[in-house]
């Protein structure tokens, strides 16, 4: 039965791609749409680690069971309560958005998981997770996490203009999509601004928060920026198309990677899936939400998306529809070809 497999000792666990998300408050639907986008396009098996408030657990289980078996067989999942291993749980809960700080504790909680992709609930995959998972192999010997820059242009970036604490690089990094080698994180002693010798990840979190809590605006993301400011050799920076946000197009197009290759992972922060400020982002969210699992991807996902995009051409993000469509079109072609090949292969046996 899906969801009852333990993520540690099962043979599938080492072979699957681990994806973690933290859902609190009204984020149930958003999280399910994110998981749906992951399952629609991925090739290898997925292991979902869902951290959720107790009240959301039955809802997650109910909704995931409603998915057709052709998709539920592609993943296993575990749902965990919200827990913080050091410091004051209430303080961590109130840091930035409810429960967001949970992501800082993943290396401590998921002791049997070697590597993991963490994403915010407002993320959508427009290509297989397999493609970002391959980036783990590109880490050099000191790198243990990967994130994208918070901004491409320092003069309009938030950190470069407003931050009152240390941050990574010239624009800081965004923690909404974070690839982590948890084994390396657990085994590393990190340089810090508190004591001359290194501290482990778990030892460092609470003192770091205590030191900087009056200076941080974006909570756990700021703490990660501080950690990688002192340990820049530990971070792999991946390009903006792996964490594409409204900031990349609402001031004019400033993500070259997305212009060339298309958006790989869409991050609808600022609540843009739920208001009318960025209709291009909302269109993608709604089309994936409404897509009936077993339907034809082109007919029931790509074509509706194209027609919705026609209504957004008056907006800055809507002026560049190819940026949003390029990767998803390529991905769907591959999925379609694979299905046709499998179907033809099956028919040739008779």
Coordinates of C-alpha atoms in Angstrom, one line a residue:
X1 CA 0.0 0.0 0.0
X2 CA 1.4 3.4 -0.9
X3 CA 2.7 5.4 2.0
X4 CA 3.4 2.5 4.3
X5 CA 6.9 1.8 2.9
X6 CA 9.6 2.9 5.3
X7 CA 12.0 5.3 3.5
X8 CA 15.1 3.8 5.1
X9 CA 15.6 0.1 4.7
X10 CA 13.7 -0.6 1.5
X11 CA 15.8 -1.4 -1.6
X12 CA 13.7 1.1 -3.6
X13 CA 14.8 3.9 -1.2
X14 CA 18.4 4.1 -2.4
X15 CA 17.2 4.0 -6.0
X16 CA 14.5 6.6 -5.8
X17 CA 14.8 10.4 -5.9
X18 CA 13.9 11.9 -2.6
X19 CA 11.7 15.0 -2.6
X20 CA 10.8 16.9 0.6
X21 CA 8.2 19.6 1.1
X22 CA 6.8 21.4 4.2
X23 CA 3.1 22.2 4.2
X24 CA 1.2 24.2 6.8
X25 CA -1.9 26.3 6.9
X26 CA -3.7 26.5 3.6
X27 CA -0.9 24.9 1.5
X28 CA -2.6 21.5 0.9
X29 CA -3.8 22.1 -2.7
X30 CA -0.5 23.8 -3.7
X31 CA 1.5 21.0 -2.4
X32 CA -0.6 18.4 -4.2
X33 CA -0.2 20.2 -7.5
X34 CA 3.6 20.4 -7.0
X35 CA 3.7 16.6 -6.3
X36 CA 1.4 16.0 -9.3
X37 CA 3.9 18.0 -11.6
X38 CA 6.7 15.8 -10.2
X39 CA 4.9 12.6 -10.9
X40 CA 3.6 13.6 -14.4
X41 CA 7.1 14.0 -15.9
X42 CA 9.6 12.0 -13.9
X43 CA 11.2 8.8 -15.1
X44 CA 12.7 7.2 -12.0
X45 CA 10.8 6.3 -8.9
X46 CA 10.1 9.1 -6.4
X47 CA 10.2 9.1 -2.5
X48 CA 8.1 12.0 -1.1
X49 CA 8.9 13.3 2.4
X50 CA 5.9 15.4 3.4
X51 CA 6.2 17.4 6.6
X52 CA 2.7 18.7 7.6
X53 CA 0.6 19.9 10.4
X54 CA -1.3 17.0 12.0
X55 CA -4.6 18.4 10.7
X56 CA -3.4 18.0 7.1
X57 CA -2.2 14.4 7.3
X58 CA -5.6 12.7 6.6
X59 CA -6.3 15.1 3.8
X60 CA -3.0 14.3 2.1
X61 CA -3.6 10.5 2.5
X62 CA -7.1 10.8 1.1
X63 CA -6.1 12.9 -2.0
X64 CA -3.0 10.8 -2.9
X65 CA -5.1 7.6 -2.7
X66 CA -7.5 9.1 -5.3
X67 CA -4.7 9.3 -7.9
X68 CA -4.9 6.5 -10.6
X69 CA -2.6 3.5 -9.9
X70 CA -0.6 4.1 -13.1
X71 CA 0.7 7.2 -11.2
X72 CA 0.7 6.0 -7.6
X73 CA 3.0 3.1 -8.5
X74 CA 5.7 5.7 -9.5
X75 CA 6.2 6.9 -5.9
X76 CA 6.1 6.1 -2.2
X77 CA 5.5 8.7 0.5
X78 CA 5.9 9.3 4.2
X79 CA 4.1 12.1 6.2
X80 CA 6.0 13.5 9.2
X81 CA 4.9 15.9 12.0
X82 CA 6.5 19.3 12.2
X83 CA 9.5 19.0 14.7
X84 CA 12.6 21.0 15.6
X85 CA 15.4 19.2 17.2
X86 CA 17.2 22.2 18.9
X87 CA 16.0 25.4 20.4
X88 CA 12.5 26.6 21.0
X89 CA 9.9 25.0 18.7
X90 CA 7.5 28.0 19.0
X91 CA 10.3 30.4 17.9
X92 CA 11.2 28.2 14.9
X93 CA 7.5 28.0 14.0
X94 CA 7.1 31.7 13.9
X95 CA 10.3 32.3 11.8
X96 CA 9.1 33.8 8.5
X97 CA 6.1 31.7 7.4
X98 CA 4.6 28.9 9.6
X99 CA 6.8 25.8 9.7
X100 CA 9.2 27.1 6.9
X101 CA 12.2 26.6 9.3
X102 CA 11.5 22.9 9.2
X103 CA 13.7 22.7 6.0
X104 CA 16.7 23.5 8.1
X105 CA 16.3 20.3 10.1
X106 CA 16.0 17.9 7.2
X107 CA 19.6 16.6 7.6
X108 CA 18.9 15.8 11.2
X109 CA 15.5 14.2 10.8
X110 CA 16.0 12.1 7.6
X111 CA 19.1 10.3 9.0
X112 CA 18.8 7.4 6.5
X113 CA 18.5 9.6 3.4
X114 CA 21.7 10.3 1.5
X115 CA 20.5 13.1 -0.9
X116 CA 17.4 15.1 -1.2
X117 CA 15.6 17.8 -3.2
X118 CA 13.7 20.2 -1.0
X119 CA 11.1 22.5 -2.7
X120 CA 8.6 25.1 -1.4
X121 CA 4.9 24.2 -1.9
X122 CA 4.6 26.8 -4.6
X123 CA 7.0 25.1 -7.0
X124 CA 6.0 23.4 -10.3
X125 CA 8.2 21.0 -12.3
X126 CA 8.2 21.6 -16.0
X127 CA 10.7 18.7 -16.7
X128 CA 11.6 15.5 -15.0
X129 CA 13.1 15.7 -11.5
X130 CA 15.7 13.3 -12.9
X131 CA 17.4 16.3 -14.7
X132 CA 18.0 18.3 -11.5
X133 CA 18.9 15.1 -9.6
X134 CA 21.8 14.6 -12.0
X135 CA 23.3 17.9 -10.7
X136 CA 24.3 16.0 -7.5
X137 CA 27.0 14.3 -9.7
X138 CA 28.4 17.7 -10.6
X139 CA 29.2 18.6 -7.0
X140 CA 32.9 18.9 -6.4
X141 CA 34.5 17.4 -3.2
X142 CA 33.5 20.3 -0.9
X143 CA 30.0 21.1 -2.3
X144 CA 27.0 19.8 -0.3
X145 CA 24.0 21.9 -1.4
X146 CA 22.8 23.7 -4.5
X147 CA 20.6 26.7 -4.8
X148 CA 19.9 29.4 -7.4
X149 CA 20.7 33.1 -7.0
X150 CA 18.1 35.3 -5.3
X151 CA 18.5 37.7 -8.2
X152 CA 20.4 38.1 -11.4
X153 CA 21.0 41.8 -11.2
X154 CA 22.6 43.1 -7.9
X155 CA 21.3 46.7 -8.3
X156 CA 17.7 45.5 -8.1
X157 CA 18.3 42.5 -5.9
X158 CA 16.8 42.4 -2.3
X159 CA 19.9 41.3 -0.4
X160 CA 22.3 43.7 -2.2
X161 CA 20.0 46.6 -1.3
X162 CA 18.5 45.8 2.1
X163 CA 20.2 42.9 3.9
X164 CA 21.6 43.7 7.4
X165 CA 23.4 40.4 7.7
X166 CA 26.0 38.4 5.7
X167 CA 24.7 36.7 2.6
X168 CA 26.1 34.5 -0.2
X169 CA 27.8 36.1 -3.2
X170 CA 26.6 39.4 -4.7
X171 CA 22.8 38.8 -4.7
X172 CA 22.3 36.0 -2.1
X173 CA 20.6 32.7 -2.8
X174 CA 17.0 31.6 -2.8
X175 CA 16.1 28.5 -0.8
X176 CA 12.8 27.6 -2.5
X177 CA 14.6 24.9 -4.6
X178 CA 17.5 23.3 -2.7
X179 CA 19.4 20.2 -3.7
X180 CA 21.2 18.6 -0.7
X181 CA 23.7 15.9 -0.1
X182 CA 22.5 15.2 3.5
X183 CA 25.4 12.8 4.2
X184 CA 28.0 15.5 3.5
X185 CA 26.0 18.1 5.5
X186 CA 25.9 15.7 8.6
X187 CA 29.6 15.0 8.3
X188 CA 30.8 18.6 7.9
X189 CA 32.1 21.1 10.5
X190 CA 31.0 24.6 9.3
X191 CA 33.0 27.8 9.7
X192 CA 30.9 30.4 11.6
X193 CA 30.9 33.8 13.2
X194 CA 30.5 32.5 16.8
X195 CA 33.4 30.2 17.7
X196 CA 36.8 29.8 16.0
X197 CA 36.4 26.0 15.6
X198 CA 33.8 24.5 13.2
X199 CA 30.3 23.5 14.3
X200 CA 28.1 20.7 13.0
X201 CA 24.9 21.7 11.1
X202 CA 22.7 20.8 14.2
X203 CA 25.0 22.6 16.7
X204 CA 25.1 25.7 14.5
X205 CA 21.4 26.4 13.8
X206 CA 20.0 27.7 17.1
X207 CA 23.1 29.9 18.1
X208 CA 23.1 31.3 14.6
X209 CA 19.4 32.2 14.9
X210 CA 19.9 33.7 18.3
X211 CA 22.8 35.9 17.0
X212 CA 21.0 37.2 13.9
X213 CA 17.2 37.0 14.7
X214 CA 16.9 40.8 14.9
X215 CA 18.4 41.3 11.5
X216 CA 16.8 38.7 9.3
X217 CA 13.7 39.3 7.2
X218 CA 13.3 36.0 5.2
X219 CA 13.8 33.6 8.1
X220 CA 15.4 30.3 7.3
X221 CA 16.5 31.5 3.8
X222 CA 18.5 34.3 5.6
X223 CA 20.1 31.7 7.9
X224 CA 21.1 29.6 4.9
X225 CA 22.6 32.7 3.3
X226 CA 24.6 33.4 6.4
X227 CA 25.9 29.8 6.6
X228 CA 27.0 29.8 2.9
X229 CA 28.6 33.3 3.3
X230 CA 31.0 31.7 5.8
X231 CA 31.3 28.5 3.8
X232 CA 31.1 29.5 0.1
X233 CA 33.1 26.4 -1.0
X234 CA 30.1 24.2 0.2
X235 CA 27.6 25.6 -2.2
X236 CA 27.0 24.8 -5.9
X237 CA 25.0 27.6 -7.6
X238 CA 22.7 26.4 -10.3
X239 CA 21.2 28.7 -13.0
X240 CA 18.0 30.7 -12.7
X241 CA 15.9 28.4 -14.9
X242 CA 15.9 25.9 -12.0
X243 CA 14.2 28.3 -9.7
X244 CA 12.3 30.8 -12.0
X245 CA 10.3 33.4 -10.1
X246 CA 8.2 36.4 -11.0
X247 CA 11.2 38.6 -10.3
X248 CA 12.8 37.1 -13.4
X249 CA 10.3 38.6 -15.8
X250 CA 8.3 41.3 -14.0
X251 CA 11.1 43.9 -14.4
X252 CA 11.9 42.7 -17.9
X253 CA 13.4 39.4 -18.7
X254 CA 16.6 38.8 -16.7
X255 CA 17.1 35.0 -16.7
X256 CA 19.3 34.2 -19.7
X257 CA 19.2 30.5 -19.0
X258 CA 15.4 30.4 -19.3
X259 CA 15.5 32.4 -22.5
X260 CA 17.8 29.9 -24.0
X261 CA 16.5 26.6 -22.6
X262 CA 13.1 27.4 -21.1
X263 CA 12.0 27.3 -17.5
X264 CA 12.8 24.0 -15.8
X265 CA 11.3 24.7 -12.4
X266 CA 8.7 27.4 -11.8
X267 CA 8.5 29.0 -8.4
X268 CA 5.3 31.0 -7.9
X269 CA 6.3 32.9 -4.8
X270 CA 4.5 36.2 -3.9
X271 CA 1.2 34.2 -4.0
X272 CA 1.0 34.6 -7.8
X273 CA -0.9 31.3 -8.4
X274 CA -3.8 32.8 -6.4
X275 CA -4.1 36.4 -7.6
X276 CA -4.1 38.1 -10.9
X277 CA -0.8 39.9 -10.7
X278 CA 1.1 37.4 -12.8
X279 CA -1.4 35.6 -15.0
X280 CA 1.3 33.6 -16.8
X281 CA 2.3 31.8 -13.6
X282 CA -1.4 31.4 -12.6
X283 CA -2.2 29.8 -16.0
X284 CA 0.5 27.1 -15.6
X285 CA -0.7 26.3 -12.1
X286 CA -4.3 26.0 -13.1
X287 CA -3.6 23.9 -16.2
X288 CA -1.6 21.4 -14.2
X289 CA -4.2 21.4 -11.4
X290 CA -7.0 20.7 -13.9
X291 CA -5.2 18.1 -16.0
X292 CA -7.0 14.7 -15.8
X293 CA -4.2 12.2 -15.0
X294 CA -5.0 9.7 -17.8
X295 CA -5.6 12.3 -20.6
X296 CA -3.4 13.1 -23.5
X297 CA -0.7 15.6 -22.4
X298 CA -0.8 17.7 -25.5
X299 CA -4.6 17.8 -25.8
X300 CA -5.4 18.4 -22.1
X301 CA -2.4 20.3 -20.9
X302 CA -0.3 21.9 -23.6
X303 CA -3.0 23.3 -25.9
X304 CA -5.1 24.8 -23.0
X305 CA -1.9 26.4 -21.7
X306 CA -1.2 28.0 -25.1
X307 CA -4.6 29.4 -25.3
X308 CA -4.5 30.7 -21.7
X309 CA -1.1 32.4 -22.5
X310 CA -2.8 34.4 -25.3
X311 CA -4.7 36.3 -22.6
X312 CA -1.5 37.2 -20.8
X313 CA 0.5 38.9 -23.6
X314 CA -0.2 42.3 -22.2
X315 CA 1.9 41.5 -19.1
X316 CA 5.7 41.6 -18.9
X317 CA 6.0 37.9 -18.1
X318 CA 3.3 37.1 -20.7
X319 CA 5.4 38.7 -23.5
X320 CA 7.8 35.8 -23.4
X321 CA 5.6 32.7 -23.6
X322 CA 8.3 30.6 -25.2
X323 CA 10.3 30.9 -21.9
X324 CA 7.5 29.1 -20.1
X325 CA 6.6 26.7 -22.9
X326 CA 9.9 25.5 -24.3
X327 CA 10.9 23.0 -21.6
X328 CA 7.4 21.7 -20.9
X329 CA 6.9 21.1 -24.7
X330 CA 10.2 19.2 -24.9
X331 CA 9.3 17.1 -21.8
X332 CA 5.8 16.2 -23.1
X333 CA 7.3 15.1 -26.4
X334 CA 9.6 12.7 -24.6
X335 CA 6.8 11.4 -22.4
X336 CA 4.6 10.9 -25.4
X337 CA 7.4 9.2 -27.4
X338 CA 8.2 6.8 -24.5
X339 CA 4.5 5.8 -24.2
X340 CA 4.2 5.2 -28.0
X341 CA 7.4 3.1 -28.0
X342 CA 6.2 1.1 -25.0
X343 CA 2.8 0.7 -26.6
X344 CA 4.2 -0.4 -30.0
X345 CA 6.7 -2.7 -28.3
X346 CA 3.9 -4.4 -26.4
X347 CA 1.9 -4.8 -29.6
X348 CA 4.8 -6.4 -31.5
X349 CA 4.8 -9.3 -29.2
X350 CA 1.6 -10.7 -30.7

